Amino acid sequence: MAPSLAWWAAADRANMSAMAEPTATTPDEKTRYWRTSRVELRAAGFDPDRARNLGLVVTVASSYTNAHRCNNRVGRITDLVLDAVAEAGGQGLVVGTPAVSDALTQGTPNAGYSLVSRDLIADCIEVGHRAHHANALVVISGCDKVGAAAMMPLARTNDPGIVVYPGTSSPGSVDFGPWAAKGNNLTILDYAEARAAEEAGRISPGELAQIERCIMPGSGTCGAMFTANTMSSITEAMGMMLPRGASHPADVDAASDVHDDVKAHAAASVAALHHLVAEGIRPRDIMTRHAFENAITTAYALGGSTNLYLHLLAIAREAGVVLTIEDINSIGARVPLLANLQPHGPYAMVALHQLGGVPVVMRELLDAGLLHGDALTVTGRTVAENLAGVPTLAELGDQDLVRPVADPLAPGGNHITVLHGNLAPESCVLKLSGKTLERGQFRGRARVFDSEAAAMAAIRASEIVAGDVVVVRNVGPAGGPGMPEMVMLTIQLQGRGLGADVALITDGRFSGVSHGILIGHISPEAARGGPLAAVRDGDTIVIDPGNRSLDVDLTDAEIAERMAAWSPPPSTVAPGSVRDKYVRLVSSAHYGCVQ
Ligand code: FES
């Protein structure tokens, strides 16, 4: 009599159980759970006999989606990684993750899903990796939150792993207006500000249409030192990505294959992974306190996004590294601004890649004594060993993209600064990027809004004028929920010529694209009873970078009196939804919004 299906399934499980090691410690022990279930392998299209003798079984964490240009090349790169793993005698197992594009969500009711997705992506990779019994990981990143999440499961599982970056957008050019002077360095920032300028009547619809056609010829992340490239640069500086892996273009244009540098990066990353496994080098061997300090130093020299605060705090927790918001501030404060990249400068990320990439900046920092050269990296070598062959700025000759430490764009203490005050008892972050608030203190009239949409309506109605401080509250980690980025507001202010004369403060956050007089991450947030909830129209707000303070011109008693009448805003999330769970778990921005 033929055995029943139940018999086969039971026998197979028994077979697996007999070989199971609940406390598997070697790569072979881990992967046997996946490699030895012959019926499952055959049904899934694998050759059970080949599987038995496989080398590495690698989780290939793939944030592919065809929905947007930030991650639409990830599918192709996933295939490249799978092929490279197979050529080396191993097997890649794909784990999918969401990939939220901020370009699709910013300024919409779904903007809060972006930050929510960071921890969800990390969880997806952990679940897939553990459930498939793989013994190493290649994480393919992409848009902001995938880039932020990429190192989290590596540190969490501490299985050998490496991050591959799909690449940034190639830039473009036009021959009119202020954009002509930038040459072939136009990015999505230029389009966004041109759109606001057209809305304000400062350029024609035809000029906007030309910018739309010319500035972003193909796929890739936002093309300058915005959040995705900040996180790719941090990953490289941390040692978890191969040198010069953080800056390549994703492609030449929308019709081309992925860029040759992406192909080379993917193949070299798989080779490096094998070396890591052979040498027994795990993520926490690399992601040390020194590595975090290198990442912070490099990100500040590059002029990175304020989001680095949230994400580094979350990554450090996963790595078991003690790191506070004040640590990031004090490490960053000694770092001069070196890279002349957008949003504070004219250049696109691809220009930095052509100059030699992030290693050029790191070499200058190392030579100035600002990096820990002994930190280990995924090459199996130290930072200093990796940088030994990188040309110095003197050897590169005449260029104004990367400045020397001795003659920076701005001295230390002029990029992102943590402030405190009666509006931010925990903390908030001010982004200076070396060139705003030259006048020192900014005092202005509060214009208070309880949503981004209400603030946008006021700006578009020309109700916001020089000297105003736009206050956008109830958009924090819990209030948003998901702490949406106020980038559409900052773009409107810039496009209307108000960037230097109007401040924007919020318990939400900013895109790396944002620039101006901007304070975000105000903690505690208004929706959880932070004093931002007490501010009223017409109050005087005082921003003082010199004293590292943000205050409303009210006494403690006046704030307390107003807060006595305060009640939390009503919830807008559906019970049981991902946002409902997020609101219940999320910590303040002061702690990186970790759950
Ligand atoms: Fe995806 Fe900017 S929106 S990288």
Coordinates of C-alpha atoms and ligand atoms in Angstrom, one line a residue:
M1 CA 0.0 0.0 0.0
A2 CA 1.3 3.4 -0.9
P3 CA 2.2 5.6 2.0
S4 CA 0.0 8.6 2.7
L5 CA 1.2 12.1 2.2
A6 CA 1.0 12.5 5.9
W7 CA 3.5 9.7 6.3
W8 CA 5.9 11.3 3.9
A9 CA 5.7 14.6 5.7
A10 CA 6.2 13.0 9.1
A11 CA 9.1 10.9 7.9
D12 CA 10.8 14.0 6.4
R13 CA 10.3 15.9 9.6
A14 CA 11.7 13.0 11.6
N15 CA 14.7 12.9 9.2
M16 CA 15.3 16.6 9.8
S17 CA 14.7 16.2 13.5
A18 CA 17.3 13.5 13.8
M19 CA 19.9 15.8 12.3
A20 CA 18.8 18.9 14.0
E21 CA 21.0 20.7 16.4
P22 CA 18.9 23.2 18.4
T23 CA 22.0 25.1 19.2
A24 CA 23.7 24.9 15.8
T25 CA 26.9 26.8 15.8
T26 CA 28.6 26.0 12.6
P27 CA 27.5 27.1 9.1
D28 CA 26.9 23.5 8.1
E29 CA 24.7 22.7 11.1
K30 CA 22.6 25.8 10.5
T31 CA 21.9 25.1 6.8
R32 CA 21.2 21.4 7.2
Y33 CA 17.6 22.2 8.1
W34 CA 17.2 23.7 4.6
R35 CA 19.5 21.4 2.7
T36 CA 18.3 18.0 3.8
S37 CA 14.5 18.0 3.4
R38 CA 14.6 16.2 0.0
V39 CA 10.9 16.4 -0.6
E40 CA 10.7 20.1 0.1
L41 CA 13.8 20.8 -2.0
R42 CA 12.5 18.8 -5.0
A43 CA 9.1 20.4 -4.8
A44 CA 10.7 23.9 -4.8
G45 CA 12.7 23.1 -7.9
F46 CA 16.1 22.4 -6.2
D47 CA 18.2 19.3 -6.8
P48 CA 18.4 17.5 -3.4
D49 CA 21.7 15.9 -4.3
R50 CA 23.3 19.2 -5.2
A51 CA 21.8 20.8 -2.1
R52 CA 23.4 18.2 0.1
N53 CA 26.9 19.3 -0.9
L54 CA 26.3 23.1 -1.1
G55 CA 28.8 25.6 0.3
L56 CA 27.2 28.8 1.6
V57 CA 23.5 29.1 1.9
V58 CA 23.0 32.8 1.7
T59 CA 20.0 35.0 2.5
V60 CA 19.7 37.5 -0.3
A61 CA 17.6 40.2 1.2
S62 CA 15.9 41.8 -1.7
S63 CA 13.9 45.0 -1.5
Y64 CA 12.8 44.8 -5.1
T65 CA 9.8 46.6 -6.3
N66 CA 8.9 47.9 -9.8
A67 CA 6.9 50.7 -8.1
H68 CA 9.6 53.3 -8.0
R69 CA 13.1 54.2 -9.3
C70 CA 14.8 53.9 -5.9
N71 CA 14.5 50.1 -5.8
N72 CA 13.4 49.0 -9.3
R73 CA 16.9 47.7 -10.1
V74 CA 17.1 45.6 -7.0
G75 CA 15.5 42.6 -8.8
R76 CA 18.3 42.6 -11.4
I77 CA 20.9 42.9 -8.7
T78 CA 19.3 40.1 -6.7
D79 CA 19.8 37.9 -9.8
L80 CA 23.4 39.0 -10.1
V81 CA 24.0 38.1 -6.4
L82 CA 22.2 34.7 -6.7
D83 CA 24.4 33.9 -9.8
A84 CA 27.6 34.9 -8.0
V85 CA 26.6 32.8 -5.0
A86 CA 25.8 29.8 -7.3
E87 CA 29.1 30.2 -9.2
A88 CA 30.9 29.8 -5.9
G89 CA 29.1 26.6 -5.2
G90 CA 26.5 28.0 -2.8
Q91 CA 22.8 28.8 -2.9
G92 CA 21.1 32.1 -2.4
L93 CA 17.6 32.2 -0.8
V94 CA 15.6 35.3 -1.5
V95 CA 13.9 37.2 1.3
G96 CA 11.6 40.0 0.2
T97 CA 11.1 43.2 2.1
P98 CA 8.9 46.3 1.6
A99 CA 10.6 49.2 0.0
V100 CA 8.9 52.5 0.7
S101 CA 10.0 55.4 -1.6
D102 CA 9.8 58.7 0.2
A103 CA 9.4 60.3 -3.2
L104 CA 6.0 58.5 -3.5
T105 CA 4.9 59.1 0.1
Q106 CA 6.2 62.5 1.2
G107 CA 3.4 65.1 1.5
T108 CA 0.7 62.4 1.3
P109 CA -1.4 60.8 4.0
N110 CA 0.8 57.7 3.7
A111 CA 4.1 59.5 4.5
G112 CA 4.2 57.9 8.0
Y113 CA 4.7 54.5 6.5
S114 CA 8.2 55.4 5.6
L115 CA 9.8 55.3 9.0
V116 CA 7.5 52.5 10.1
S117 CA 9.0 50.4 7.3
R118 CA 12.5 50.6 8.7
D119 CA 11.9 48.3 11.6
L120 CA 9.5 46.2 9.5
I121 CA 12.2 45.6 6.9
A122 CA 14.8 44.6 9.5
D123 CA 12.2 42.2 11.0
C124 CA 11.4 40.7 7.6
I125 CA 15.1 40.0 6.9
E126 CA 15.5 38.4 10.4
V127 CA 12.4 36.2 9.9
G128 CA 13.3 35.0 6.4
H129 CA 16.9 34.4 7.3
R130 CA 16.1 32.4 10.4
A131 CA 13.2 30.6 8.9
H132 CA 15.2 29.5 5.8
H133 CA 18.2 28.4 7.9
A134 CA 20.7 30.4 5.9
N135 CA 24.2 31.0 7.3
A136 CA 25.2 34.3 5.8
L137 CA 23.5 37.4 4.3
V138 CA 23.7 39.8 1.5
V139 CA 21.4 42.7 2.1
I140 CA 20.6 44.8 -1.0
S141 CA 19.6 48.3 0.2
G142 CA 18.1 51.2 -1.8
C143 CA 15.8 54.0 -0.7
D144 CA 16.2 55.7 2.6
K145 CA 14.6 53.2 5.0
V146 CA 15.9 50.1 3.3
G147 CA 19.4 51.7 3.6
A148 CA 18.7 52.5 7.3
A149 CA 17.4 49.0 8.0
A150 CA 20.1 47.1 6.1
M151 CA 22.7 46.8 8.9
M152 CA 20.1 46.1 11.6
P153 CA 19.5 42.4 10.9
L154 CA 23.2 41.9 10.2
A155 CA 24.0 43.2 13.7
R156 CA 20.9 41.4 15.2
T157 CA 21.7 37.9 13.8
N158 CA 25.5 38.5 13.8
D159 CA 25.7 36.0 10.9
P160 CA 28.4 36.9 8.4
G161 CA 27.0 39.5 6.0
I162 CA 27.5 42.5 3.8
V163 CA 25.5 45.3 2.3
V164 CA 25.2 45.9 -1.5
Y165 CA 23.9 49.3 -2.6
P166 CA 21.8 49.4 -5.8
G167 CA 23.1 52.9 -6.7
T168 CA 22.0 56.5 -6.9
S169 CA 20.4 58.4 -9.8
S170 CA 22.6 59.7 -12.6
P171 CA 22.4 63.5 -12.6
G172 CA 21.3 65.8 -15.5
S173 CA 21.7 69.4 -16.8
V174 CA 19.8 72.3 -18.4
D175 CA 21.1 75.5 -19.9
F176 CA 19.1 78.2 -18.2
G177 CA 18.6 79.9 -14.9
P178 CA 20.5 79.1 -11.8
W179 CA 20.6 75.5 -12.8
A180 CA 22.9 76.1 -15.8
A181 CA 25.8 76.9 -13.4
K182 CA 25.6 73.5 -11.8
G183 CA 26.5 71.7 -15.0
N184 CA 25.8 68.0 -15.0
N185 CA 24.8 67.9 -11.4
L186 CA 21.0 68.4 -11.3
T187 CA 19.1 66.1 -9.1
I188 CA 15.6 65.6 -7.8
L189 CA 16.2 68.5 -5.4
D190 CA 16.5 70.9 -8.4
Y191 CA 13.2 69.5 -9.8
A192 CA 11.4 69.9 -6.5
E193 CA 12.5 73.5 -6.0
A194 CA 11.8 74.3 -9.7
R195 CA 8.3 73.0 -9.3
A196 CA 7.8 75.3 -6.3
A197 CA 9.4 78.1 -8.2
E198 CA 7.0 77.5 -11.2
E199 CA 4.0 77.5 -8.8
A200 CA 5.2 80.8 -7.4
G201 CA 5.6 82.3 -10.9
R202 CA 9.3 82.5 -10.8
I203 CA 9.9 80.2 -13.8
S204 CA 7.7 79.2 -16.8
P205 CA 5.9 75.9 -17.2
G206 CA 8.1 75.2 -20.2
E207 CA 11.2 75.6 -18.2
L208 CA 9.8 73.3 -15.5
A209 CA 9.0 70.7 -18.2
Q210 CA 12.5 70.9 -19.5
I211 CA 13.9 70.3 -16.0
E212 CA 11.5 67.4 -15.6
R213 CA 12.8 65.8 -18.8
C214 CA 16.5 66.4 -18.1
I215 CA 17.4 65.9 -14.5
M216 CA 17.0 62.2 -13.7
P217 CA 17.6 60.0 -16.8
G218 CA 17.2 56.7 -15.0
S219 CA 16.8 54.7 -11.8
G220 CA 18.5 55.1 -8.5
T221 CA 18.2 56.8 -5.2
C222 CA 17.9 60.6 -4.9
G223 CA 21.2 61.7 -6.4
A224 CA 23.1 63.8 -3.8
M225 CA 23.9 63.8 -0.1
F226 CA 20.3 63.1 0.8
T227 CA 19.2 60.3 3.2
A228 CA 19.7 57.3 1.0
N229 CA 23.3 58.3 0.1
T230 CA 23.9 59.4 3.7
M231 CA 23.0 55.8 4.8
S232 CA 25.0 54.2 2.0
S233 CA 28.0 56.3 3.0
I234 CA 27.5 55.5 6.6
T235 CA 27.4 51.8 5.8
E236 CA 30.6 52.1 3.8
A237 CA 32.3 54.1 6.5
M238 CA 31.1 51.6 9.1
G239 CA 33.0 48.9 7.2
M240 CA 29.9 46.9 6.2
M241 CA 30.0 47.7 2.5
L242 CA 33.0 47.4 0.2
P243 CA 35.0 50.6 -0.5
R244 CA 33.5 52.9 -3.1
G245 CA 30.3 51.0 -2.9
A246 CA 28.1 53.9 -1.6
S247 CA 28.2 56.2 -4.6
H248 CA 27.9 54.5 -7.9
P249 CA 25.1 55.4 -10.3
A250 CA 22.4 52.7 -10.6
D251 CA 22.4 52.9 -14.4
V252 CA 23.1 55.1 -17.3
D253 CA 19.5 55.7 -18.1
A254 CA 16.1 54.1 -17.8
A255 CA 16.6 51.9 -20.8
S256 CA 20.1 50.6 -19.9
D257 CA 21.2 47.7 -17.8
V258 CA 22.5 48.3 -14.3
H259 CA 25.7 50.3 -14.3
D260 CA 28.9 48.3 -14.7
D261 CA 30.1 49.5 -11.3
V262 CA 27.0 47.9 -9.8
K263 CA 27.7 44.6 -11.4
A264 CA 31.3 44.7 -10.2
H265 CA 30.2 45.7 -6.7
A266 CA 27.7 42.8 -6.5
A267 CA 30.3 40.2 -7.6
A268 CA 33.0 41.6 -5.3
S269 CA 30.6 41.6 -2.4
V270 CA 29.8 37.9 -2.8
A271 CA 33.6 37.2 -2.9
A272 CA 34.1 39.3 0.2
L273 CA 31.3 37.4 1.9
H274 CA 33.1 34.1 1.3
H275 CA 36.2 35.6 2.8
L276 CA 34.3 36.8 5.9
V277 CA 32.9 33.3 6.4
A278 CA 36.2 31.6 6.0
E279 CA 37.8 34.0 8.4
G280 CA 35.0 33.9 10.9
I281 CA 34.4 37.6 10.8
R282 CA 30.9 38.6 11.9
P283 CA 29.1 41.9 11.8
R284 CA 29.7 42.7 15.4
D285 CA 33.4 42.3 14.9
I286 CA 33.1 45.2 12.5
M287 CA 30.3 47.3 13.9
T288 CA 32.2 48.4 17.0
R289 CA 32.1 51.7 18.8
H290 CA 35.1 52.8 16.7
A291 CA 33.2 51.9 13.5
F292 CA 30.2 54.0 14.6
E293 CA 32.5 56.9 15.3
N294 CA 34.0 56.5 11.8
A295 CA 30.5 56.5 10.3
I296 CA 29.5 59.6 12.2
T297 CA 32.7 61.4 11.3
T298 CA 32.4 60.6 7.6
A299 CA 28.7 61.5 7.5
Y300 CA 29.4 64.9 9.0
A301 CA 32.2 65.6 6.6
L302 CA 29.9 64.7 3.8
G303 CA 27.1 66.9 5.1
G304 CA 24.7 64.0 5.7
S305 CA 21.0 64.0 6.5
T306 CA 19.5 64.6 10.0
N307 CA 18.0 61.1 9.7
L308 CA 21.4 59.7 10.5
Y309 CA 20.6 60.4 14.1
L310 CA 17.5 58.2 14.2
H311 CA 19.1 55.4 12.2
L312 CA 22.5 55.3 13.9
L313 CA 20.8 55.0 17.3
A314 CA 18.7 52.1 16.1
I315 CA 21.6 50.3 14.4
A316 CA 23.8 50.8 17.5
R317 CA 21.2 49.2 19.6
E318 CA 21.1 46.2 17.3
A319 CA 24.9 46.0 17.5
G320 CA 25.0 46.2 21.3
V321 CA 27.0 49.4 21.0
V322 CA 26.3 52.1 23.6
L323 CA 25.6 55.3 21.6
T324 CA 23.5 58.3 22.6
I325 CA 22.3 61.3 20.7
E326 CA 24.8 63.4 22.6
D327 CA 27.6 61.0 21.5
I328 CA 26.7 61.6 17.9
N329 CA 26.5 65.3 18.4
S330 CA 29.9 65.5 20.2
I331 CA 31.6 63.3 17.7
G332 CA 30.1 65.2 14.7
A333 CA 30.8 68.6 16.2
R334 CA 34.6 68.3 15.8
V335 CA 34.2 67.4 12.1
P336 CA 34.6 70.0 9.4
L337 CA 32.2 70.0 6.4
L338 CA 34.3 68.8 3.4
A339 CA 32.1 67.6 0.6
N340 CA 30.5 70.2 -1.6
L341 CA 27.4 68.1 -2.3
Q342 CA 23.8 69.0 -2.6
P343 CA 21.7 70.0 -0.7
H344 CA 24.3 72.4 0.8
G345 CA 26.6 72.5 -2.3
P346 CA 26.2 72.2 -6.1
Y347 CA 27.5 68.6 -6.8
A348 CA 25.7 65.3 -7.3
M349 CA 26.7 62.0 -5.7
V350 CA 27.9 60.6 -9.0
A351 CA 30.5 63.5 -9.2
L352 CA 31.9 62.2 -5.9
H353 CA 31.9 58.7 -7.3
Q354 CA 33.9 59.8 -10.3
L355 CA 36.4 61.5 -8.0
G356 CA 36.9 58.2 -6.1
G357 CA 33.9 58.1 -3.9
V358 CA 33.6 58.1 -0.1
P359 CA 37.2 56.7 0.3
V360 CA 38.5 60.1 -0.9
V361 CA 36.8 61.8 2.0
M362 CA 37.8 59.1 4.4
R363 CA 41.4 59.3 3.3
E364 CA 41.5 63.0 4.1
L365 CA 39.8 62.4 7.5
L366 CA 42.2 59.6 8.3
D367 CA 45.3 61.6 7.4
A368 CA 43.9 64.4 9.7
G369 CA 43.6 61.9 12.6
L370 CA 39.8 62.0 12.6
L371 CA 39.2 58.3 11.8
H372 CA 40.0 55.1 13.6
G373 CA 42.3 53.5 11.1
D374 CA 42.3 50.2 13.0
A375 CA 38.6 49.5 12.6
L376 CA 37.9 46.2 10.7
T377 CA 35.9 46.1 7.5
V378 CA 34.1 43.6 5.3
T379 CA 37.3 43.4 3.1
G380 CA 38.9 41.6 6.1
R381 CA 41.3 44.5 6.3
T382 CA 41.3 47.7 8.4
V383 CA 40.1 51.1 7.3
A384 CA 43.7 52.3 7.1
E385 CA 44.6 49.3 4.9
N386 CA 41.7 49.9 2.6
L387 CA 42.6 53.6 2.3
A388 CA 46.3 53.1 1.7
G389 CA 46.0 53.1 -2.0
V390 CA 43.4 55.9 -2.2
P391 CA 44.8 59.2 -3.7
T392 CA 45.1 62.1 -1.3
L393 CA 43.5 65.4 -2.2
A394 CA 46.9 66.8 -3.1
E395 CA 47.4 63.9 -5.6
L396 CA 43.9 64.5 -7.0
G397 CA 44.8 68.1 -7.9
D398 CA 42.5 70.9 -8.8
Q399 CA 38.9 70.2 -7.8
D400 CA 36.4 71.9 -5.4
L401 CA 34.2 68.9 -4.6
V402 CA 36.1 67.6 -1.6
R403 CA 37.9 70.2 0.5
P404 CA 40.8 69.6 2.8
V405 CA 40.4 69.5 6.6
A406 CA 42.7 72.6 6.8
D407 CA 40.4 74.6 4.4
P408 CA 36.9 73.2 4.8
L409 CA 33.5 74.5 3.6
A410 CA 32.7 75.1 7.2
P411 CA 34.6 74.3 10.4
G412 CA 33.3 71.7 12.9
G413 CA 30.1 72.6 14.7
N414 CA 28.3 74.0 11.7
H415 CA 26.4 71.0 10.3
I416 CA 23.8 69.1 12.5
T417 CA 23.6 70.2 16.1
V418 CA 21.6 68.8 18.9
L419 CA 19.7 71.5 20.8
H420 CA 17.8 71.6 24.1
G421 CA 15.5 74.1 25.7
N422 CA 12.0 74.5 27.1
L423 CA 10.6 73.3 23.8
A424 CA 12.8 70.3 23.6
P425 CA 13.5 68.9 27.1
E426 CA 14.9 65.7 25.7
S427 CA 16.4 67.1 22.4
C428 CA 15.9 68.2 18.9
V429 CA 18.2 68.5 15.9
L430 CA 19.1 71.7 13.9
K431 CA 20.6 71.3 10.5
L432 CA 22.9 74.1 9.5
S433 CA 24.9 72.6 6.6
G434 CA 27.5 75.2 7.2
K435 CA 25.7 78.1 5.7
T436 CA 22.5 79.2 7.4
L437 CA 22.0 81.3 10.5
E438 CA 25.1 83.3 9.8
R439 CA 23.3 86.0 11.8
G440 CA 23.4 83.8 14.9
Q441 CA 20.2 83.7 16.9
F442 CA 16.8 83.6 15.1
R443 CA 13.8 85.0 16.8
G444 CA 10.4 84.7 15.1
R445 CA 6.7 84.6 15.5
A446 CA 5.1 81.2 15.9
R447 CA 2.7 80.1 13.2
V448 CA 1.3 76.9 14.6
F449 CA -0.1 74.0 12.6
D450 CA -1.3 70.5 13.7
S451 CA -0.6 68.9 10.3
E452 CA 1.7 69.2 7.4
A453 CA -1.3 69.8 5.1
A454 CA -2.5 72.8 7.1
A455 CA 1.0 74.3 7.0
M456 CA 1.2 73.7 3.3
A457 CA -2.1 75.5 2.7
A458 CA -0.8 78.6 4.6
I459 CA 2.5 78.7 2.7
R460 CA 0.7 78.3 -0.6
A461 CA -1.7 81.1 0.4
S462 CA 1.3 83.4 1.0
E463 CA 0.3 83.7 4.7
I464 CA 3.8 82.8 5.8
V465 CA 6.2 85.8 5.7
A466 CA 9.8 86.6 6.6
G467 CA 10.3 86.4 10.4
D468 CA 7.8 83.6 10.9
V469 CA 8.6 80.3 12.7
V470 CA 6.4 77.6 11.2
V471 CA 5.5 75.1 13.9
V472 CA 4.3 71.7 12.7
R473 CA 3.3 69.4 15.5
N474 CA 1.5 66.2 16.2
V475 CA 3.7 64.7 13.4
G476 CA 6.2 62.8 15.7
P477 CA 6.8 59.1 15.9
A478 CA 3.5 58.4 17.7
G479 CA 1.6 61.5 16.5
G480 CA 2.3 61.1 12.8
P481 CA 2.4 58.3 13.3
G482 CA 5.7 57.5 11.7
M483 CA 7.3 60.9 11.9
P484 CA 6.7 62.1 8.3
E485 CA 9.2 64.3 6.6
M486 CA 8.3 67.9 6.1
V487 CA 10.2 68.2 2.9
M488 CA 7.4 69.5 0.8
L489 CA 7.2 72.5 3.2
T490 CA 10.9 73.2 3.0
I491 CA 10.8 72.9 -0.8
Q492 CA 7.9 75.4 -0.9
L493 CA 9.8 77.8 1.4
Q494 CA 13.0 77.5 -0.7
G495 CA 11.0 77.8 -4.0
R496 CA 9.4 81.0 -2.7
G497 CA 12.7 82.5 -1.7
L498 CA 11.9 82.3 2.1
G499 CA 14.5 79.7 3.0
A500 CA 16.8 82.1 4.8
D501 CA 14.0 84.2 6.5
V502 CA 11.5 81.6 7.8
A503 CA 12.3 78.8 10.3
L504 CA 10.5 75.6 10.5
I505 CA 10.4 73.6 13.7
T506 CA 8.6 70.2 14.1
D507 CA 8.4 67.0 16.0
G508 CA 8.4 65.4 12.6
R509 CA 11.6 65.0 10.6
F510 CA 13.2 66.2 7.4
S511 CA 14.3 64.7 4.2
G512 CA 18.0 64.8 3.4
V513 CA 16.8 67.1 0.5
S514 CA 15.7 69.7 3.0
H515 CA 17.7 72.8 3.7
G516 CA 17.0 76.1 5.4
I517 CA 16.6 77.0 9.1
L518 CA 15.2 73.7 10.1
I519 CA 14.7 72.0 13.5
G520 CA 13.2 68.5 13.7
H521 CA 13.0 65.5 16.0
I522 CA 11.6 67.7 18.8
S523 CA 11.3 65.4 21.8
P524 CA 9.2 64.6 23.7
E525 CA 6.7 65.0 20.8
A526 CA 3.5 67.1 21.1
A527 CA 1.2 64.0 20.8
R528 CA 2.8 62.6 23.9
G529 CA 2.5 65.8 25.9
G530 CA 5.8 67.5 25.0
P531 CA 5.8 71.3 25.5
L532 CA 5.5 71.9 21.7
A533 CA 1.8 71.2 22.4
A534 CA 1.7 74.4 24.4
V535 CA 2.8 76.8 21.7
R536 CA 0.3 79.2 20.3
D537 CA 0.2 81.5 17.3
G538 CA 2.2 84.7 18.0
D539 CA 4.5 83.2 20.6
T540 CA 8.1 84.2 20.2
I541 CA 10.4 81.3 19.3
V542 CA 14.1 81.6 19.9
I543 CA 16.6 79.4 18.0
D544 CA 20.2 79.9 19.3
P545 CA 22.8 77.6 17.8
G546 CA 25.6 79.2 19.8
N547 CA 23.9 78.2 23.0
R548 CA 22.5 75.0 21.5
S549 CA 19.0 76.0 22.5
L550 CA 15.4 76.1 21.3
D551 CA 12.9 77.9 23.4
V552 CA 9.6 79.6 23.4
D553 CA 9.5 82.9 25.2
L554 CA 7.3 81.6 28.0
T555 CA 8.0 80.8 31.7
D556 CA 7.8 77.3 33.0
A557 CA 4.6 78.3 34.8
E558 CA 3.0 79.6 31.7
I559 CA 3.8 76.4 29.8
A560 CA 2.5 74.2 32.7
E561 CA -0.7 76.3 32.8
R562 CA -1.3 75.8 29.1
M563 CA -0.5 72.0 29.3
A564 CA -3.0 71.6 32.2
A565 CA -5.7 72.1 29.6
W566 CA -4.1 69.8 27.0
S567 CA -5.4 66.5 25.9
P568 CA -3.9 64.1 23.4
P569 CA -5.0 64.3 19.8
P570 CA -7.5 61.6 18.8
S571 CA -6.0 58.5 17.3
T572 CA -6.2 58.2 13.5
V573 CA -5.0 54.6 13.2
A574 CA -7.0 51.4 12.7
P575 CA -6.8 49.0 15.5
G576 CA -4.5 46.0 14.7
S577 CA -2.9 47.9 11.8
V578 CA 0.9 48.1 11.5
R579 CA 0.7 51.8 12.5
D580 CA -1.4 50.8 15.6
K581 CA 1.4 48.4 16.7
Y582 CA 4.0 51.1 15.9
V583 CA 2.3 53.7 18.0
R584 CA 2.2 51.3 21.0
L585 CA 5.9 50.4 20.7
V586 CA 7.8 53.4 19.3
S587 CA 10.2 55.4 21.5
S588 CA 10.9 59.1 21.0
A589 CA 13.3 60.4 18.3
H590 CA 15.7 61.1 21.2
Y591 CA 16.2 57.3 21.3
G592 CA 16.1 56.7 17.6
C593 CA 12.4 55.7 17.4
V594 CA 13.5 52.1 18.3
Q595 CA 10.7 49.8 19.3
Ligands
FES1 FE1 14.1 57.0 -2.6 FE2 15.0 59.5 -2.3 S1 13.0 58.9 -2.5 S2 16.1 57.7 -2.3

